[in-house]
Coordinates of C-alpha atoms in Angstrom, one line a residue:
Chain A
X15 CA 3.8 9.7 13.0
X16 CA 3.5 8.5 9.1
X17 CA 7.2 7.5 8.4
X18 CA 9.3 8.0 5.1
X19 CA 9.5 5.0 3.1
X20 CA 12.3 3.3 1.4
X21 CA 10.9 1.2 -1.7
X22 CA 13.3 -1.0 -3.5
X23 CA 12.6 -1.4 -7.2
X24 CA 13.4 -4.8 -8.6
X25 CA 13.4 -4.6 -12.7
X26 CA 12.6 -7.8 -14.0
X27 CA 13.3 -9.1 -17.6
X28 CA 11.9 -12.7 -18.3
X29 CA 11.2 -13.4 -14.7
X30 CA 14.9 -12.2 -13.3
X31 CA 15.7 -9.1 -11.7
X32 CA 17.8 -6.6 -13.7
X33 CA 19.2 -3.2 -13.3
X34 CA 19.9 -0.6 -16.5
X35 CA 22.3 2.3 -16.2
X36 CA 20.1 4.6 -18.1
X37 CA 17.6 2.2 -19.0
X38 CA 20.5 0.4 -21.0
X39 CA 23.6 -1.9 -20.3
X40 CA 21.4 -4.5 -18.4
X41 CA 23.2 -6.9 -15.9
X42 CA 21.5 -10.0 -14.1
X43 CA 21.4 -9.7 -10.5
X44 CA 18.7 -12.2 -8.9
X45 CA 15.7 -14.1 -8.2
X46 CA 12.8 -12.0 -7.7
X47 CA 10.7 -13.4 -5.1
X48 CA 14.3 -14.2 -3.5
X49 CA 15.2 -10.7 -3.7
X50 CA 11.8 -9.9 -1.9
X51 CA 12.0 -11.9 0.8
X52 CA 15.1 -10.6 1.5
X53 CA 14.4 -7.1 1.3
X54 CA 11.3 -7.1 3.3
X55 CA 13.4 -8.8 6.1
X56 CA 16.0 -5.7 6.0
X57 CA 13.2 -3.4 6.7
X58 CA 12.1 -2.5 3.1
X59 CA 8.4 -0.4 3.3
X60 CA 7.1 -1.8 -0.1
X61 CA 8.4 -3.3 -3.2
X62 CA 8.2 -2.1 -6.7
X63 CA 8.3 -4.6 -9.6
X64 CA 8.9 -3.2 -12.8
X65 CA 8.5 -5.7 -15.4
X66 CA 10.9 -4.1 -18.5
X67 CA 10.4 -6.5 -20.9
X68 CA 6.7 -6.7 -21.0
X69 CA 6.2 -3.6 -23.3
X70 CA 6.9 -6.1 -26.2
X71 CA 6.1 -10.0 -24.5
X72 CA 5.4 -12.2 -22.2
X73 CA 2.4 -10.7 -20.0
X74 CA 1.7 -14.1 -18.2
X75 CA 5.1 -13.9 -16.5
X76 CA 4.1 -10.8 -14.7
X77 CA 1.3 -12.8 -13.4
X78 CA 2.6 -15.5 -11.8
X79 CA 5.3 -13.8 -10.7
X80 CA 2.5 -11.2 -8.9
X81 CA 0.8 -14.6 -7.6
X82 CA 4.5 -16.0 -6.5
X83 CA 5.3 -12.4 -4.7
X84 CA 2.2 -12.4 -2.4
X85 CA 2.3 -15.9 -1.2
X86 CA 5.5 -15.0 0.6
X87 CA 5.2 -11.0 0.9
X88 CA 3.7 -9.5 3.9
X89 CA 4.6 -6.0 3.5
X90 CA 2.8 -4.1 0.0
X91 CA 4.3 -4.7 -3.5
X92 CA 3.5 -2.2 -6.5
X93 CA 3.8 -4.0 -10.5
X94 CA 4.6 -1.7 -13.3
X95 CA 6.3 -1.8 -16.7
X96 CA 4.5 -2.6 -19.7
X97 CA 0.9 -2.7 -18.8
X98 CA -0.8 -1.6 -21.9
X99 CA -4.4 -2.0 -21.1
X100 CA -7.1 -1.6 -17.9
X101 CA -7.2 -5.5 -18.7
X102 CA -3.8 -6.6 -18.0
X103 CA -3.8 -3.8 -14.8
X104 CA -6.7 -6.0 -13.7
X105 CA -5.2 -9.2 -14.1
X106 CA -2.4 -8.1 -11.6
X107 CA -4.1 -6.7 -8.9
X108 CA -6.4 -9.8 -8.9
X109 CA -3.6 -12.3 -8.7
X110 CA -2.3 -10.0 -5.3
X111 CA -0.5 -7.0 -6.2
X112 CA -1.1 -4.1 -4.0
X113 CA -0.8 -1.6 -6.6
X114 CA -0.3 -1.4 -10.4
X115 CA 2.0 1.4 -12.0
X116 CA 1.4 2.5 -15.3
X117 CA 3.2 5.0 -17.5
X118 CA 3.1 4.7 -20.8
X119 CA -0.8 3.2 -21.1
X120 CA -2.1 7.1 -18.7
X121 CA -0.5 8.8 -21.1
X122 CA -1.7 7.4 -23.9
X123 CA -5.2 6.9 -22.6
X124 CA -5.4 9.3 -19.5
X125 CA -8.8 7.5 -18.8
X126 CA -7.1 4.2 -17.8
X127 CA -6.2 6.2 -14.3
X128 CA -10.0 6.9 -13.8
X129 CA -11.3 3.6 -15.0
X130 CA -8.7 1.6 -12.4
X131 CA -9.2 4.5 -9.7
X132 CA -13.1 3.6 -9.5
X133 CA -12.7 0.2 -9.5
X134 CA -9.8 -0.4 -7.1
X135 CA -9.2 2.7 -5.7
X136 CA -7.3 5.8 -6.1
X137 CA -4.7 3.7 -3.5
X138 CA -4.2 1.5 -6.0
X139 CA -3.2 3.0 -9.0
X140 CA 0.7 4.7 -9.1
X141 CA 1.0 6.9 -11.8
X142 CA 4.7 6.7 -13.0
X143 CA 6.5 9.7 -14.8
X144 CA 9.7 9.5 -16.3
X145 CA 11.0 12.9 -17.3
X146 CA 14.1 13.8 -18.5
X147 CA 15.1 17.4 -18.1
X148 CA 15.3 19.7 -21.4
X149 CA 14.8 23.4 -22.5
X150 CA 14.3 24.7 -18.9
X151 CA 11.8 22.2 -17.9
X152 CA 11.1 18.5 -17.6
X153 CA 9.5 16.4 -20.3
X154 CA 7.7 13.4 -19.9
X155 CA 9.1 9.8 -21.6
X156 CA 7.3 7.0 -22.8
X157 CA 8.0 3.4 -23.6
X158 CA 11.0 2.9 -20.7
X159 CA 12.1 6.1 -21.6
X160 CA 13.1 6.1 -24.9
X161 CA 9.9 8.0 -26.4
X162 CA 9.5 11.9 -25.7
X163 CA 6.0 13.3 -25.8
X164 CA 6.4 17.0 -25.5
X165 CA 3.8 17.1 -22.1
X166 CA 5.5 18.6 -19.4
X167 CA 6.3 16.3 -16.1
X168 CA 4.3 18.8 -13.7
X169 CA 1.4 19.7 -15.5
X170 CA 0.8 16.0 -16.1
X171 CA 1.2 15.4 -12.6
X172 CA -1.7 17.0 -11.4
X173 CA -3.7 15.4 -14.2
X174 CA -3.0 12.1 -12.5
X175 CA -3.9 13.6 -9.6
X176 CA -7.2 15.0 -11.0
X177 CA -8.4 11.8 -12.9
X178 CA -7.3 10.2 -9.2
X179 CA -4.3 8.2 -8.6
X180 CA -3.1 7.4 -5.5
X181 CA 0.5 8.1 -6.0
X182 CA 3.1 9.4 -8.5
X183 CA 6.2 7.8 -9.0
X184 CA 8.6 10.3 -9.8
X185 CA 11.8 8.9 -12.1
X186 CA 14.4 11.4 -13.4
X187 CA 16.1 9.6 -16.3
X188 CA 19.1 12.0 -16.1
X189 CA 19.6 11.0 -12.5
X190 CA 18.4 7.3 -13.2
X191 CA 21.8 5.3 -12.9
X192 CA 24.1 7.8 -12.4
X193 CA 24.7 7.3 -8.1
X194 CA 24.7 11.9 -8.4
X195 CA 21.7 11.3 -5.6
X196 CA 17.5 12.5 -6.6
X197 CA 16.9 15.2 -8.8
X198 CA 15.7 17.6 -6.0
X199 CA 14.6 20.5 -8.3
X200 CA 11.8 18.2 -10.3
X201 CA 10.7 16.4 -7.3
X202 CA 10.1 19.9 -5.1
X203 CA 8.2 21.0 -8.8
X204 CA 6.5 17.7 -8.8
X205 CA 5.7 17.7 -4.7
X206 CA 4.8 21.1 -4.5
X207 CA 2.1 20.8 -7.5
X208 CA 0.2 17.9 -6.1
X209 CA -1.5 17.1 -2.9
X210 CA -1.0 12.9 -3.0
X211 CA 2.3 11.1 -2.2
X212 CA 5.6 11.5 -4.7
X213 CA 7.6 8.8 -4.9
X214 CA 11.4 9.9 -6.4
X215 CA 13.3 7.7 -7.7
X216 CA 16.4 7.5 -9.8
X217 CA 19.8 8.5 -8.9
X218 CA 20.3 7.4 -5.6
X219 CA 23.7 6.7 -4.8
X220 CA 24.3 7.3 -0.6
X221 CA 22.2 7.6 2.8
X222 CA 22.5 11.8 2.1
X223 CA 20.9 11.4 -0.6
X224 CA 17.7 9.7 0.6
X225 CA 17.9 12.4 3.5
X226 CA 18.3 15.2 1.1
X227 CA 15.1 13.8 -0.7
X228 CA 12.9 13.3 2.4
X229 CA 14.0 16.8 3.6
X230 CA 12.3 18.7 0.6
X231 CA 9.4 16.5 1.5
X232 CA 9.4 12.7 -0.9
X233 CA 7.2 10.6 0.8
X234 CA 9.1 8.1 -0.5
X235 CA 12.7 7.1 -2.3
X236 CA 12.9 4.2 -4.4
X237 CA 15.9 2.9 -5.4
X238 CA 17.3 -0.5 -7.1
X239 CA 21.4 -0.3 -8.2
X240 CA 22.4 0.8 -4.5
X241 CA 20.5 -2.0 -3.5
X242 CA 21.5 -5.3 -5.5
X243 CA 25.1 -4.0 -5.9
X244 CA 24.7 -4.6 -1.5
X245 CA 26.8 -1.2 -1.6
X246 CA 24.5 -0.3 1.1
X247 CA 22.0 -2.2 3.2
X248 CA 18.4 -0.6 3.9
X249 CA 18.8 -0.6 7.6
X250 CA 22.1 1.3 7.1
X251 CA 20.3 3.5 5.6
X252 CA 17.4 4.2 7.7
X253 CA 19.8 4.1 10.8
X254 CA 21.6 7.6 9.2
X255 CA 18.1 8.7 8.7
X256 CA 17.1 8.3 12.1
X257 CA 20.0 10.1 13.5
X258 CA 18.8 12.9 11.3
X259 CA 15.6 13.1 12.6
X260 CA 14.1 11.7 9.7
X261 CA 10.9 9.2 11.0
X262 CA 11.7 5.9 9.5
X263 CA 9.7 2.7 10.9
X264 CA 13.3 0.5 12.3
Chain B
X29 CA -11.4 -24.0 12.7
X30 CA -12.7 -22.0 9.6
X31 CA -12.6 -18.3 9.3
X32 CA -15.6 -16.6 7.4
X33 CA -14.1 -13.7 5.1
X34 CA -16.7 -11.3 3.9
X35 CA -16.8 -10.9 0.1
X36 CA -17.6 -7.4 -0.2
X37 CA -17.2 -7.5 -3.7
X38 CA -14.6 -4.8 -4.0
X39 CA -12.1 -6.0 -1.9
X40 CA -8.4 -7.8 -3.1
X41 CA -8.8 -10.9 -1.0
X42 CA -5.5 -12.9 -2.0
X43 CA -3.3 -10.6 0.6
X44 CA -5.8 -11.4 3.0
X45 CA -6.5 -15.1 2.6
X46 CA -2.0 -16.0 1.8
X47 CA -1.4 -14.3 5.4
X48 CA -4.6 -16.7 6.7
X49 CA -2.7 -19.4 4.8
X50 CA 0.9 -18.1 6.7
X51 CA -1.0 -18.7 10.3
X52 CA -2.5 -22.1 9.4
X53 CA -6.0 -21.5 9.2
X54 CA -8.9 -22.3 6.7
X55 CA -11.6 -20.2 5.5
X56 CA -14.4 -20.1 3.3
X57 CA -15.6 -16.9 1.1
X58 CA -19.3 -18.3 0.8
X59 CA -21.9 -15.7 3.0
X60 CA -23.7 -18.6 3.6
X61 CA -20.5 -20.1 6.1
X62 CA -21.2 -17.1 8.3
X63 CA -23.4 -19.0 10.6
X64 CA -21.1 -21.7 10.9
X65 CA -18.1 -19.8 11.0
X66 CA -15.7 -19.6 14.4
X67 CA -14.1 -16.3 13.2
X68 CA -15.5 -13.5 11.2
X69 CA -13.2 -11.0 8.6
X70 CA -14.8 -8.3 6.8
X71 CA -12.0 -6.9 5.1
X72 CA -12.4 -3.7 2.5
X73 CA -10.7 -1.6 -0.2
X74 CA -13.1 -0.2 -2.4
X75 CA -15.9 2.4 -2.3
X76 CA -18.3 2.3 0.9
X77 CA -21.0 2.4 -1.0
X78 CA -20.6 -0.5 -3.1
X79 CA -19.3 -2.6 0.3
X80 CA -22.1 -1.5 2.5
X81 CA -25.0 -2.4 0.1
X82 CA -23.1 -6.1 0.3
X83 CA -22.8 -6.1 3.8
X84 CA -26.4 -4.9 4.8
X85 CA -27.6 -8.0 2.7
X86 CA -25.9 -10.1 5.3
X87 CA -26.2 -8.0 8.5
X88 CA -28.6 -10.1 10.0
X89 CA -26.2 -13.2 9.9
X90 CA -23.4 -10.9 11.2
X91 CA -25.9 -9.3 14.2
X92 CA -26.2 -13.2 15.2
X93 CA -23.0 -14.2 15.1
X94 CA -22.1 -11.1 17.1
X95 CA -24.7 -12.1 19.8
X96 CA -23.1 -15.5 19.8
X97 CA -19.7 -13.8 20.9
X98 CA -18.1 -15.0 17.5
X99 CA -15.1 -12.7 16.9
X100 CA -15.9 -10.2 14.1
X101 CA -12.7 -8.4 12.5
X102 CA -12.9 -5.0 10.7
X103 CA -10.4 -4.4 8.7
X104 CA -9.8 -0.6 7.1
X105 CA -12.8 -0.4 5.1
X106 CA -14.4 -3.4 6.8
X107 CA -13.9 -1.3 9.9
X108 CA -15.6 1.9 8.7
X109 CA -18.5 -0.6 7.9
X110 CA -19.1 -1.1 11.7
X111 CA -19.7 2.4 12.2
X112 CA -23.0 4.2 11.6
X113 CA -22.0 6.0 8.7
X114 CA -19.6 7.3 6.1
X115 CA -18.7 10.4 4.4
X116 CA -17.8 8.9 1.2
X117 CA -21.1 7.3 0.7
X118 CA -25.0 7.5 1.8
X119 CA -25.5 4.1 2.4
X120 CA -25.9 3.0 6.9
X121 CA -23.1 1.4 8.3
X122 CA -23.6 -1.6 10.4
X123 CA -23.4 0.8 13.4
X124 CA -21.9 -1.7 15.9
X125 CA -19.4 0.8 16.6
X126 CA -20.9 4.6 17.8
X127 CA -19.8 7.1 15.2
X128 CA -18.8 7.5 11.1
X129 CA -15.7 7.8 8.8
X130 CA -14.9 10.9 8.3
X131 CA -12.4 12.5 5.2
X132 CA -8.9 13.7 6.6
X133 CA -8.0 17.2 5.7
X134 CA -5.0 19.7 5.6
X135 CA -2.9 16.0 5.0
X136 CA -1.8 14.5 2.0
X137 CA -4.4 12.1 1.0
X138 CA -4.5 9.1 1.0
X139 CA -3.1 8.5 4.6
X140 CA -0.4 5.9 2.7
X141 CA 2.0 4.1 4.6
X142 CA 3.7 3.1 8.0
X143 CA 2.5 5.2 11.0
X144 CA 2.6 3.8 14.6
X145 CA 0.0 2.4 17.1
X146 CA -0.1 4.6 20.0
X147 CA -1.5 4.7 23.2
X148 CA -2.2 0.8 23.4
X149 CA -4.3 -0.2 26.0
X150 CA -4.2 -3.8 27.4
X151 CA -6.3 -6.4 25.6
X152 CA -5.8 -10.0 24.4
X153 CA -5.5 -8.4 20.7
X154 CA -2.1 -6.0 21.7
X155 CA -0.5 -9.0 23.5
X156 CA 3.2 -9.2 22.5
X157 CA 2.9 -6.3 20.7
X158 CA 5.4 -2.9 21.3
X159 CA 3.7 0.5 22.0
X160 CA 4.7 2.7 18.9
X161 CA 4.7 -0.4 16.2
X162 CA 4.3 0.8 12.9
X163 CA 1.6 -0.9 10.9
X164 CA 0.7 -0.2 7.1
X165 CA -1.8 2.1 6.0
X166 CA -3.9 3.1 3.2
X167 CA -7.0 5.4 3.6
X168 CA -8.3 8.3 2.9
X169 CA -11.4 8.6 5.7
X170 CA -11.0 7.8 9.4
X171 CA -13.0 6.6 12.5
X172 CA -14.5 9.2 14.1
X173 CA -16.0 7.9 17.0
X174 CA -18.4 8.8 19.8
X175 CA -17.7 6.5 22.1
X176 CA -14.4 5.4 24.0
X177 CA -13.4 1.8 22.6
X178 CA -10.1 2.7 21.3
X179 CA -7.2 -0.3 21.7
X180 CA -4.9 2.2 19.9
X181 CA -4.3 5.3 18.2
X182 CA -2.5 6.4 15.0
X183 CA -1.8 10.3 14.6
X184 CA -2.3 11.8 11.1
X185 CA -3.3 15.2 11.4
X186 CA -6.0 13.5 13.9
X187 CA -5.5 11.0 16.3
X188 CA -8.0 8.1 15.3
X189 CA -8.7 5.1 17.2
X190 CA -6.5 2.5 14.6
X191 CA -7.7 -0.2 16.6
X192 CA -11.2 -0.1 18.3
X193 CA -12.8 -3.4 20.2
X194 CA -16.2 -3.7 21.2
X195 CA -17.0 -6.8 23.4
X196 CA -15.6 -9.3 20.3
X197 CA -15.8 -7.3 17.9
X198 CA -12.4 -5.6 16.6
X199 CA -11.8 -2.6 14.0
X200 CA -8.5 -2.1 12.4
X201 CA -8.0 0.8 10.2
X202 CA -4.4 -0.6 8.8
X203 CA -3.7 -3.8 7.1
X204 CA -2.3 -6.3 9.0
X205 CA -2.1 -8.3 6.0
X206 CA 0.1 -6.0 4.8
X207 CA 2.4 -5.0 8.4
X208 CA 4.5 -7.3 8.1
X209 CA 5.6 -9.4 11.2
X210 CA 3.4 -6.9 13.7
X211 CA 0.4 -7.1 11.3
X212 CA 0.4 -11.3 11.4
X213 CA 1.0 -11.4 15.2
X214 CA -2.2 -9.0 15.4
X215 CA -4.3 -11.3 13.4
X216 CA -2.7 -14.2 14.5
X217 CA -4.1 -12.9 18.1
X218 CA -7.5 -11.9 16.6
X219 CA -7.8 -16.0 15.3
X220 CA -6.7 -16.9 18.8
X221 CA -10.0 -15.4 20.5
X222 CA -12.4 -18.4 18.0
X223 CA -13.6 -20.8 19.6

């Protein structure tokens, strides 16, 4: 049986990994490919690099450090954060990431997703959404969240869907930070409206939380602070989840 | 002892070629090293189109190597190119293996992620390996084959043969690249069978 996966998301600024509380108030806490080895060896399913600071710099960091990750990775890494062209998506999956994310760049040219789709493959292109909850519905944010759009989370969903990612990763930016566990409501929205895997992400802050997530049906939770702050360790976690029932490859 | 890695042309071959590089072994990406090669990996992401008009320029060098008993390894859309034929594409398969990929349905898709190897029957490829090992994923059409050379089997909707071995030559629909200490240990056993 297809397990639930636990992804740990490593934010990177300058080649170190970082963690914001809302996308601000940034604290150091490791060496990526360090970080990765480790993770992998507590049972992490994939790894999600989010590189924060490329939006505005430095896109040959990214690269080596995609190089750097797959020498020593054997399980599937995803790089996100600041690509800003099919180009620079490219570069990345040829120097051994598994999968690009990309946010900003679909929604500002939704025919990046078809573009990468045909040439890599709808597996390797993760559509991210950050989307922030407001009037009675959930918006979609730009530019590490600090850009609304006006297009609404679920409708843009199935777009990705449509033009033929692979995956969405879901963030909630009012969760994102916060330890108050996934935003349960826009992920069911999110899950219920597309037929590929949802990622949610943002927010987690315990073991029920990941089980409250992968009960309304997440394929997978990501999750970062929980992580580095070592407030809980992944096989800790997928222990609980196991006891619930939940299938989670131990 | 160098291991001949089919360029497909749409495949990501730096996963493939550091876990090589993990388990000590050379290889060469030139199709012209298929006759001299002591191992054979055709490895695949991409569309099966594009990958089988690339590998039916080769097949003859492949058909010979496979009647010299050189190991062939299939791996997820390298595998489906051993079959006869493919849903997603028009193009003939290589049809070592009896039977064609076919597209799930009523499943999310793409099949992403770990799901176990079931039902693993004894062969030099499984040795050391656990029944119900979870291996990595990523597909959105499956084996469907005609004919009963199944190693092991993965549910998803289906049960599909995730491994399938004929004589030396060995489909796998996951990536053992990508599996981690299960998916090296099953290549690692795939090298061991070169010469």
């Amino acid at each position: 049986m297809l397990a639930k996966r636990i992804i740990p998301c490593l934010d990177v600024d300058k080649g170190k990994v970082v963690k914001g509380v809302k996308f601000k108030e940034l604290k150091n806490a490791g060496d990526p490919v360090e970080l990765a080895t480790l993770y992998s060896s507590e049972g992490a399913d994939e790894l999600v690099f989010l590189d924060i600071s490329a939006s505005l710099e430095n896109r040959s960091t990214v690269i080596s450090l995609s190089k750097e990750v797959a020498k020593v990775l054997d399980i599937p890494f995803t790089v996100g954060g600041g690509i800003r062209s099919v180009d620079d998506a490219r570069e990345i999956l040829r120097n051994g990431a598994d999968k690009i994310s990309i946010n900003t760049l679909a929604v500002k040219n939704p025919n990046s997703i078809n573009e990468l789709a045909s040439e890599f493959g709808s597996q390797a292109v993760v559509v991210a959404i950050d989307a922030k909850f407001k009037n009675g519905s959930y918006e979609v944010f730009i530019y590490g969240g600090t850009s609304p759009t006006g297009i609404d989370a679920v409708a843009w969903a199935k777009e990705a869907e449509a033009r033929g990612a692979g995956e969405i990763l879901l963030t909630s930016i009012d969760r994102d930070g916060t330890k108050q566990g996934y935003d349960l409501n826009l992920t069911k929205m999110v899950l219920d409206a597309v037929s590929i895997p949802v990622i949610a992400s943002g927010g987690a802050g315990s073991p029920l939380h990941f089980l409250e997530v992968f009960r309304i049906g997440a394929d997978a939770a990501l999750a970062a602070g929980i992580f580095h702050r070592g407030e809980y360790r992944i096989r800790e976690i997928k222990e609980f989840l196991k006891k619930e029932g939940v299938q989670v490859r131990l | 002892m160098p291991v001949a890695l089919v360029d497909t042309g749409v495949s990501n071959l730096t996963s493939l070629t550091n876990a090589l590089s993990r388990l000590g072994f050379t290889y060469e990406t030139s199709s012209s090293k298929i006759l001299e090669a002591d191992a054979i990996i055709i490895p695949g992401v991409g569309s099966y189109d594009a990958a089988a008009r690339k590998i039916n320029l080769i097949k003859n060098y492949l058909l010979d190597a496979i009647a010299r008993e050189i190991p062939v390894l299939g791996i997820c859309l390298g595998y489906q190119l051993l079959l006869e034929s493919s849903e997603e594409g028009k193009e003939s398969g290589l049809g070592i293996f009896k039977g064609r990929a076919v597209k799930f349905s009523g499943v999310k898709v793409p099949h992403v992620g770990w799901n176990t190897l079931e039902n693993l029957k004894e062969d030099k490829i499984t040795e050391g390996i656990k029944e119900k090992s979870y291996v990595y994923f990523v597909h959105s059409y499956y084996p469907l084959l005609e004919e009963n050379v199944a190693i092991a089997e993965t549910t998803y909707g289906v049960k599909f043969a995730s491994i399938a071995k004929k004589k030396t030559v060995y489909g796998f629909q996951f990536h053992p690249e990508k599996s981690g200490t299960v998916g090296l240990k099953l290549l690692e056993n795939f090298l061991k069978l070169s010469k």
